[in-house]
Amino acid sequence: MKHDIFIDNNIASKFANPADPEYKELIRWLMDNHEIGEGQNDDRAYLVVSQKLLAEYLRSCRDASGATSIPMIINKLTKEDRLVRITNQEIKDFKSQHFTKAVEKKLRSNNEDRDHIPTVLLSDRKYALTYDENFTYDLEHFHGFAVIVKSRPEELPYM
């Protein structure tokens, strides 16, 4: 199982100048790329993304060029093959299977965030960081899935 995590744009946009030590630790974990020996488990960090989330990241951080900005982190993880990309087709298939009218009626998140629900639920660990309370509610109450969603890195056992 990959040590993956979904980081909502509302959190990732703060990575350029993190003053908070817990965010610095999260960024350090994401940026670390130790070698994996033969027979060892892959315990490197992976970021779970979709095309829509990547577009959100880049739109909100378009001028950020610091070493810890999300575009720089994405660039590094891409080079190291540490992005877990959930495709548009996977999202579409998930929604057609799980987003019944009854489910959609209960969702609290806005339409923009509804593609992020399958992105998290299709990940290995189903860990998410977000400040969005409606998105958090939808993830935590999505029937048939156990998700851990927090607003602070230290509340999530991501390492």
mmCIF file of N, CA and C in Angstrom, residues 11-102:
data_model
loop_
_atom_site.group_PDB
_atom_site.id
_atom_site.type_symbol
_atom_site.label_atom_id
_atom_site.label_comp_id
_atom_site.label_asym_id
_atom_site.label_seq_id
_atom_site.Cartn_x
_atom_site.Cartn_y
_atom_site.Cartn_z
ATOM 1 N N ILE A 11 -5.462 23.941 1.564
ATOM 2 C CA ILE A 11 -4.291 23.702 2.411
ATOM 3 C C ILE A 11 -3.011 23.857 1.597
ATOM 4 N N ALA A 12 -2.984 23.280 0.407
ATOM 5 C CA ALA A 12 -1.780 23.314 -0.432
ATOM 6 C C ALA A 12 -1.370 24.733 -0.802
ATOM 7 N N SER A 13 -2.332 25.627 -0.900
ATOM 8 C CA SER A 13 -2.012 27.001 -1.280
ATOM 9 C C SER A 13 -1.186 27.712 -0.206
ATOM 10 N N LYS A 14 -1.102 27.146 0.980
ATOM 11 C CA LYS A 14 -0.340 27.742 2.074
ATOM 12 C C LYS A 14 1.100 27.222 2.144
ATOM 13 N N PHE A 15 1.484 26.331 1.249
ATOM 14 C CA PHE A 15 2.798 25.701 1.317
ATOM 15 C C PHE A 15 3.953 26.624 0.942
ATOM 16 N N ALA A 16 3.713 27.684 0.198
ATOM 17 C CA ALA A 16 4.800 28.533 -0.299
ATOM 18 C C ALA A 16 5.625 29.142 0.840
ATOM 19 N N ASN A 17 4.969 29.581 1.901
ATOM 20 C CA ASN A 17 5.666 30.177 3.048
ATOM 21 C C ASN A 17 5.126 29.612 4.354
ATOM 22 N N PRO A 18 5.365 28.352 4.621
ATOM 23 C CA PRO A 18 4.785 27.771 5.835
ATOM 24 C C PRO A 18 5.512 28.244 7.097
ATOM 25 N N ALA A 19 4.790 28.900 7.963
ATOM 26 C CA ALA A 19 5.360 29.326 9.243
ATOM 27 C C ALA A 19 5.113 28.256 10.309
ATOM 28 N N ASP A 20 4.064 27.508 10.110
ATOM 29 C CA ASP A 20 3.636 26.489 11.057
ATOM 30 C C ASP A 20 4.573 25.272 10.974
ATOM 31 N N PRO A 21 5.154 24.848 12.092
ATOM 32 C CA PRO A 21 6.078 23.707 12.064
ATOM 33 C C PRO A 21 5.425 22.406 11.601
ATOM 34 N N GLU A 22 4.134 22.239 11.845
ATOM 35 C CA GLU A 22 3.458 21.006 11.413
ATOM 36 C C GLU A 22 3.344 20.943 9.891
ATOM 37 N N TYR A 23 3.137 22.099 9.253
ATOM 38 C CA TYR A 23 3.104 22.139 7.786
ATOM 39 C C TYR A 23 4.501 21.951 7.212
ATOM 40 N N LYS A 24 5.508 22.486 7.901
ATOM 41 C CA LYS A 24 6.891 22.260 7.472
ATOM 42 C C LYS A 24 7.223 20.772 7.504
ATOM 43 N N GLU A 25 6.756 20.079 8.528
ATOM 44 C CA GLU A 25 6.999 18.635 8.646
ATOM 45 C C GLU A 25 6.269 17.869 7.541
ATOM 46 N N LEU A 26 5.049 18.256 7.233
ATOM 47 C CA LEU A 26 4.297 17.623 6.149
ATOM 48 C C LEU A 26 5.026 17.813 4.812
ATOM 49 N N ILE A 27 5.495 19.015 4.561
ATOM 50 C CA ILE A 27 6.218 19.303 3.322
ATOM 51 C C ILE A 27 7.517 18.499 3.271
ATOM 52 N N ARG A 28 8.237 18.427 4.382
ATOM 53 C CA ARG A 28 9.468 17.633 4.441
ATOM 54 C C ARG A 28 9.172 16.175 4.093
ATOM 55 N N TRP A 29 8.095 15.645 4.644
ATOM 56 C CA TRP A 29 7.706 14.255 4.367
ATOM 57 C C TRP A 29 7.401 14.075 2.874
ATOM 58 N N LEU A 30 6.671 15.016 2.286
ATOM 59 C CA LEU A 30 6.362 14.932 0.859
ATOM 60 C C LEU A 30 7.616 15.003 0.002
ATOM 61 N N MET A 31 8.557 15.833 0.383
ATOM 62 C CA MET A 31 9.752 16.068 -0.425
ATOM 63 C C MET A 31 10.819 14.988 -0.252
ATOM 64 N N ASP A 32 10.776 14.238 0.825
ATOM 65 C CA ASP A 32 11.782 13.203 1.078
ATOM 66 C C ASP A 32 11.636 12.082 0.058
ATOM 67 N N ASN A 33 12.738 11.668 -0.526
ATOM 68 C CA ASN A 33 12.717 10.573 -1.498
ATOM 69 C C ASN A 33 13.872 9.628 -1.221
ATOM 70 N N HIS A 34 13.765 8.878 -0.155
ATOM 71 C CA HIS A 34 14.832 7.926 0.146
ATOM 72 C C HIS A 34 14.767 6.722 -0.800
ATOM 73 N N GLU A 35 15.862 6.075 -0.930
ATOM 74 C CA GLU A 35 15.943 4.901 -1.806
ATOM 75 C C GLU A 35 15.236 3.718 -1.156
ATOM 76 N N ILE A 36 14.658 2.876 -1.999
ATOM 77 C CA ILE A 36 13.992 1.671 -1.523
ATOM 78 C C ILE A 36 14.896 0.487 -1.861
ATOM 79 N N GLY A 37 15.289 -0.226 -0.853
ATOM 80 C CA GLY A 37 16.124 -1.407 -1.078
ATOM 81 C C GLY A 37 15.277 -2.586 -1.529
ATOM 82 N N GLU A 38 15.918 -3.553 -2.129
ATOM 83 C CA GLU A 38 15.207 -4.745 -2.592
ATOM 84 C C GLU A 38 14.572 -5.450 -1.392
ATOM 85 N N GLY A 39 13.300 -5.796 -1.538
ATOM 86 C CA GLY A 39 12.573 -6.469 -0.471
ATOM 87 C C GLY A 39 12.013 -5.531 0.584
ATOM 88 N N GLN A 40 12.292 -4.218 0.472
ATOM 89 C CA GLN A 40 11.761 -3.258 1.434
ATOM 90 C C GLN A 40 10.420 -2.719 0.951
ATOM 91 N N ASN A 41 9.599 -2.327 1.897
ATOM 92 C CA ASN A 41 8.325 -1.695 1.556
ATOM 93 C C ASN A 41 8.562 -0.260 1.100
ATOM 94 N N ASP A 42 7.730 0.190 0.200
ATOM 95 C CA ASP A 42 7.786 1.575 -0.270
ATOM 96 C C ASP A 42 7.022 2.438 0.719
ATOM 97 N N ASP A 43 7.760 3.155 1.564
ATOM 98 C CA ASP A 43 7.093 4.017 2.541
ATOM 99 C C ASP A 43 7.312 5.489 2.217
ATOM 100 N N ARG A 44 7.610 5.774 0.941
ATOM 101 C CA ARG A 44 7.733 7.164 0.503
ATOM 102 C C ARG A 44 6.349 7.803 0.429
ATOM 103 N N ALA A 45 6.326 9.124 0.441
ATOM 104 C CA ALA A 45 5.077 9.875 0.355
ATOM 105 C C ALA A 45 4.601 9.950 -1.087
ATOM 106 N N TYR A 46 3.303 9.792 -1.266
ATOM 107 C CA TYR A 46 2.647 9.941 -2.563
ATOM 108 C C TYR A 46 1.502 10.933 -2.393
ATOM 109 N N LEU A 47 1.321 11.780 -3.390
ATOM 110 C CA LEU A 47 0.237 12.743 -3.373
ATOM 111 C C LEU A 47 -0.845 12.261 -4.328
ATOM 112 N N VAL A 48 -2.079 12.193 -3.841
ATOM 113 C CA VAL A 48 -3.218 11.767 -4.655
ATOM 114 C C VAL A 48 -3.787 12.999 -5.346
ATOM 115 N N VAL A 49 -3.896 12.929 -6.678
ATOM 116 C CA VAL A 49 -4.382 14.068 -7.451
ATOM 117 C C VAL A 49 -5.305 13.598 -8.570
ATOM 118 N N SER A 50 -6.050 14.554 -9.072
ATOM 119 C CA SER A 50 -6.830 14.368 -10.299
ATOM 120 C C SER A 50 -6.446 15.538 -11.203
ATOM 121 N N GLN A 51 -6.859 15.481 -12.445
ATOM 122 C CA GLN A 51 -6.564 16.583 -13.354
ATOM 123 C C GLN A 51 -7.194 17.887 -12.852
ATOM 124 N N LYS A 52 -8.394 17.770 -12.301
ATOM 125 C CA LYS A 52 -9.089 18.953 -11.780
ATOM 126 C C LYS A 52 -8.344 19.551 -10.587
ATOM 127 N N LEU A 53 -7.851 18.707 -9.702
ATOM 128 C CA LEU A 53 -7.109 19.199 -8.544
ATOM 129 C C LEU A 53 -5.795 19.838 -8.972
ATOM 130 N N LEU A 54 -5.098 19.224 -9.930
ATOM 131 C CA LEU A 54 -3.857 19.824 -10.431
ATOM 132 C C LEU A 54 -4.121 21.213 -11.007
ATOM 133 N N ALA A 55 -5.213 21.357 -11.738
ATOM 134 C CA ALA A 55 -5.575 22.657 -12.309
ATOM 135 C C ALA A 55 -5.860 23.670 -11.200
ATOM 136 N N GLU A 56 -6.535 23.239 -10.137
ATOM 137 C CA GLU A 56 -6.808 24.127 -8.995
ATOM 138 C C GLU A 56 -5.508 24.565 -8.338
ATOM 139 N N TYR A 57 -4.607 23.610 -8.109
ATOM 140 C CA TYR A 57 -3.314 23.926 -7.506
ATOM 141 C C TYR A 57 -2.600 25.005 -8.322
ATOM 142 N N LEU A 58 -2.515 24.773 -9.613
ATOM 143 C CA LEU A 58 -1.747 25.680 -10.464
ATOM 144 C C LEU A 58 -2.412 27.046 -10.603
ATOM 145 N N ARG A 59 -3.743 27.057 -10.636
ATOM 146 C CA ARG A 59 -4.467 28.326 -10.722
ATOM 147 C C ARG A 59 -4.242 29.179 -9.473
ATOM 148 N N SER A 60 -4.298 28.567 -8.318
ATOM 149 C CA SER A 60 -4.194 29.336 -7.078
ATOM 150 C C SER A 60 -2.750 29.676 -6.713
ATOM 151 N N CYS A 61 -1.798 28.966 -7.269
ATOM 152 C CA CYS A 61 -0.387 29.190 -6.930
ATOM 153 C C CYS A 61 0.425 29.550 -8.166
ATOM 154 N N ARG A 62 -0.210 30.129 -9.121
ATOM 155 C CA ARG A 62 0.408 30.392 -10.427
ATOM 156 C C ARG A 62 1.714 31.175 -10.319
ATOM 157 N N ASP A 63 1.817 32.110 -9.397
ATOM 158 C CA ASP A 63 3.024 32.921 -9.282
ATOM 159 C C ASP A 63 3.971 32.432 -8.186
ATOM 160 N N ALA A 64 3.618 31.358 -7.525
ATOM 161 C CA ALA A 64 4.463 30.843 -6.444
ATOM 162 C C ALA A 64 5.646 30.078 -7.033
ATOM 163 N N SER A 65 6.834 30.454 -6.612
ATOM 164 C CA SER A 65 8.018 29.781 -7.142
ATOM 165 C C SER A 65 8.958 29.310 -6.040
ATOM 166 N N GLY A 66 8.515 29.417 -4.804
ATOM 167 C CA GLY A 66 9.341 28.964 -3.687
ATOM 168 C C GLY A 66 9.540 27.457 -3.721
ATOM 169 N N ALA A 67 10.589 27.007 -3.085
ATOM 170 C CA ALA A 67 10.937 25.580 -3.093
ATOM 171 C C ALA A 67 9.861 24.702 -2.468
ATOM 172 N N THR A 68 9.011 25.297 -1.618
ATOM 173 C CA THR A 68 7.975 24.500 -0.971
ATOM 174 C C THR A 68 6.582 24.789 -1.518
ATOM 175 N N SER A 69 6.484 25.541 -2.592
ATOM 176 C CA SER A 69 5.165 25.810 -3.178
ATOM 177 C C SER A 69 4.633 24.530 -3.822
ATOM 178 N N ILE A 70 3.336 24.419 -3.910
ATOM 179 C CA ILE A 70 2.733 23.190 -4.445
ATOM 180 C C ILE A 70 3.159 22.917 -5.892
ATOM 181 N N PRO A 71 3.334 23.926 -6.761
ATOM 182 C CA PRO A 71 3.833 23.588 -8.101
ATOM 183 C C PRO A 71 5.219 22.931 -8.078
ATOM 184 N N MET A 72 6.090 23.378 -7.180
ATOM 185 C CA MET A 72 7.426 22.782 -7.066
ATOM 186 C C MET A 72 7.346 21.363 -6.499
ATOM 187 N N ILE A 73 6.462 21.174 -5.540
ATOM 188 C CA ILE A 73 6.277 19.832 -4.968
ATOM 189 C C ILE A 73 5.733 18.887 -6.036
ATOM 190 N N ILE A 74 4.738 19.348 -6.798
ATOM 191 C CA ILE A 74 4.170 18.530 -7.884
ATOM 192 C C ILE A 74 5.252 18.169 -8.897
ATOM 193 N N ASN A 75 6.079 19.141 -9.245
ATOM 194 C CA ASN A 75 7.155 18.898 -10.201
ATOM 195 C C ASN A 75 8.097 17.803 -9.697
ATOM 196 N N LYS A 76 8.500 17.900 -8.454
ATOM 197 C CA LYS A 76 9.405 16.909 -7.864
ATOM 198 C C LYS A 76 8.744 15.525 -7.804
ATOM 199 N N LEU A 77 7.514 15.476 -7.339
ATOM 200 C CA LEU A 77 6.823 14.180 -7.225
ATOM 201 C C LEU A 77 6.576 13.561 -8.596
ATOM 202 N N THR A 78 6.318 14.376 -9.601
ATOM 203 C CA THR A 78 6.128 13.874 -10.961
ATOM 204 C C THR A 78 7.412 13.220 -11.454
ATOM 205 N N LYS A 79 8.543 13.899 -11.275
ATOM 206 C CA LYS A 79 9.837 13.353 -11.707
ATOM 207 C C LYS A 79 10.162 12.043 -11.010
ATOM 208 N N GLU A 80 9.718 11.920 -9.767
ATOM 209 C CA GLU A 80 10.023 10.729 -8.970
ATOM 210 C C GLU A 80 8.908 9.689 -9.019
ATOM 211 N N ASP A 81 7.925 9.919 -9.872
ATOM 212 C CA ASP A 81 6.791 9.004 -10.025
ATOM 213 C C ASP A 81 6.084 8.752 -8.695
ATOM 214 N N ARG A 82 5.845 9.854 -7.970
ATOM 215 C CA ARG A 82 5.163 9.751 -6.681
ATOM 216 C C ARG A 82 3.854 10.515 -6.648
ATOM 217 N N LEU A 83 3.213 10.646 -7.801
ATOM 218 C CA LEU A 83 1.846 11.152 -7.862
ATOM 219 C C LEU A 83 0.926 9.976 -8.130
ATOM 220 N N VAL A 84 -0.132 9.880 -7.368
ATOM 221 C CA VAL A 84 -1.174 8.895 -7.645
ATOM 222 C C VAL A 84 -2.250 9.659 -8.396
ATOM 223 N N ARG A 85 -2.326 9.418 -9.688
ATOM 224 C CA ARG A 85 -3.266 10.155 -10.541
ATOM 225 C C ARG A 85 -4.552 9.351 -10.710
ATOM 226 N N ILE A 86 -5.634 9.924 -10.247
ATOM 227 C CA ILE A 86 -6.954 9.352 -10.461
ATOM 228 C C ILE A 86 -7.480 10.000 -11.743
ATOM 229 N N THR A 87 -7.748 9.182 -12.738
ATOM 230 C CA THR A 87 -8.112 9.714 -14.049
ATOM 231 C C THR A 87 -9.553 10.211 -14.086
ATOM 232 N N ASN A 88 -9.834 11.037 -15.081
ATOM 233 C CA ASN A 88 -11.206 11.519 -15.285
ATOM 234 C C ASN A 88 -12.152 10.351 -15.507
ATOM 235 N N GLN A 89 -11.689 9.316 -16.210
ATOM 236 C CA GLN A 89 -12.538 8.143 -16.456
ATOM 237 C C GLN A 89 -12.821 7.388 -15.159
ATOM 238 N N GLU A 90 -11.821 7.257 -14.299
ATOM 239 C CA GLU A 90 -12.032 6.590 -13.007
ATOM 240 C C GLU A 90 -13.042 7.366 -12.167
ATOM 241 N N ILE A 91 -12.942 8.683 -12.192
ATOM 242 C CA ILE A 91 -13.896 9.522 -11.452
ATOM 243 C C ILE A 91 -15.297 9.352 -12.019
ATOM 244 N N LYS A 92 -15.403 9.393 -13.327
ATOM 245 C CA LYS A 92 -16.707 9.231 -13.990
ATOM 246 C C LYS A 92 -17.320 7.860 -13.662
ATOM 247 N N ASP A 93 -16.506 6.813 -13.730
ATOM 248 C CA ASP A 93 -16.989 5.459 -13.423
ATOM 249 C C ASP A 93 -17.435 5.353 -11.963
ATOM 250 N N PHE A 94 -16.656 5.922 -11.056
ATOM 251 C CA PHE A 94 -17.004 5.898 -9.640
ATOM 252 C C PHE A 94 -18.333 6.606 -9.412
ATOM 253 N N LYS A 95 -18.478 7.786 -9.990
ATOM 254 C CA LYS A 95 -19.704 8.556 -9.804
ATOM 255 C C LYS A 95 -20.911 7.828 -10.382
ATOM 256 N N SER A 96 -20.756 7.190 -11.530
ATOM 257 C CA SER A 96 -21.903 6.484 -12.112
ATOM 258 C C SER A 96 -22.297 5.279 -11.254
ATOM 259 N N GLN A 97 -21.339 4.699 -10.548
ATOM 260 C CA GLN A 97 -21.636 3.546 -9.691
ATOM 261 C C GLN A 97 -22.154 3.956 -8.313
ATOM 262 N N HIS A 98 -21.593 5.022 -7.738
ATOM 263 C CA HIS A 98 -21.874 5.345 -6.333
ATOM 264 C C HIS A 98 -22.720 6.601 -6.105
ATOM 265 N N PHE A 99 -22.801 7.491 -7.067
ATOM 266 C CA PHE A 99 -23.540 8.738 -6.876
ATOM 267 C C PHE A 99 -24.986 8.566 -7.359
ATOM 268 N N THR A 100 -25.765 7.859 -6.561
ATOM 269 C CA THR A 100 -27.182 7.731 -6.869
ATOM 270 C C THR A 100 -27.863 9.066 -6.573
ATOM 271 N N LYS A 101 -29.106 9.188 -6.977
ATOM 272 C CA LYS A 101 -29.840 10.429 -6.685
ATOM 273 C C LYS A 101 -29.947 10.647 -5.185
ATOM 274 N N ALA A 102 -30.149 9.567 -4.434
ATOM 275 C CA ALA A 102 -30.249 9.679 -2.976
ATOM 276 C C ALA A 102 -28.933 10.157 -2.377
#
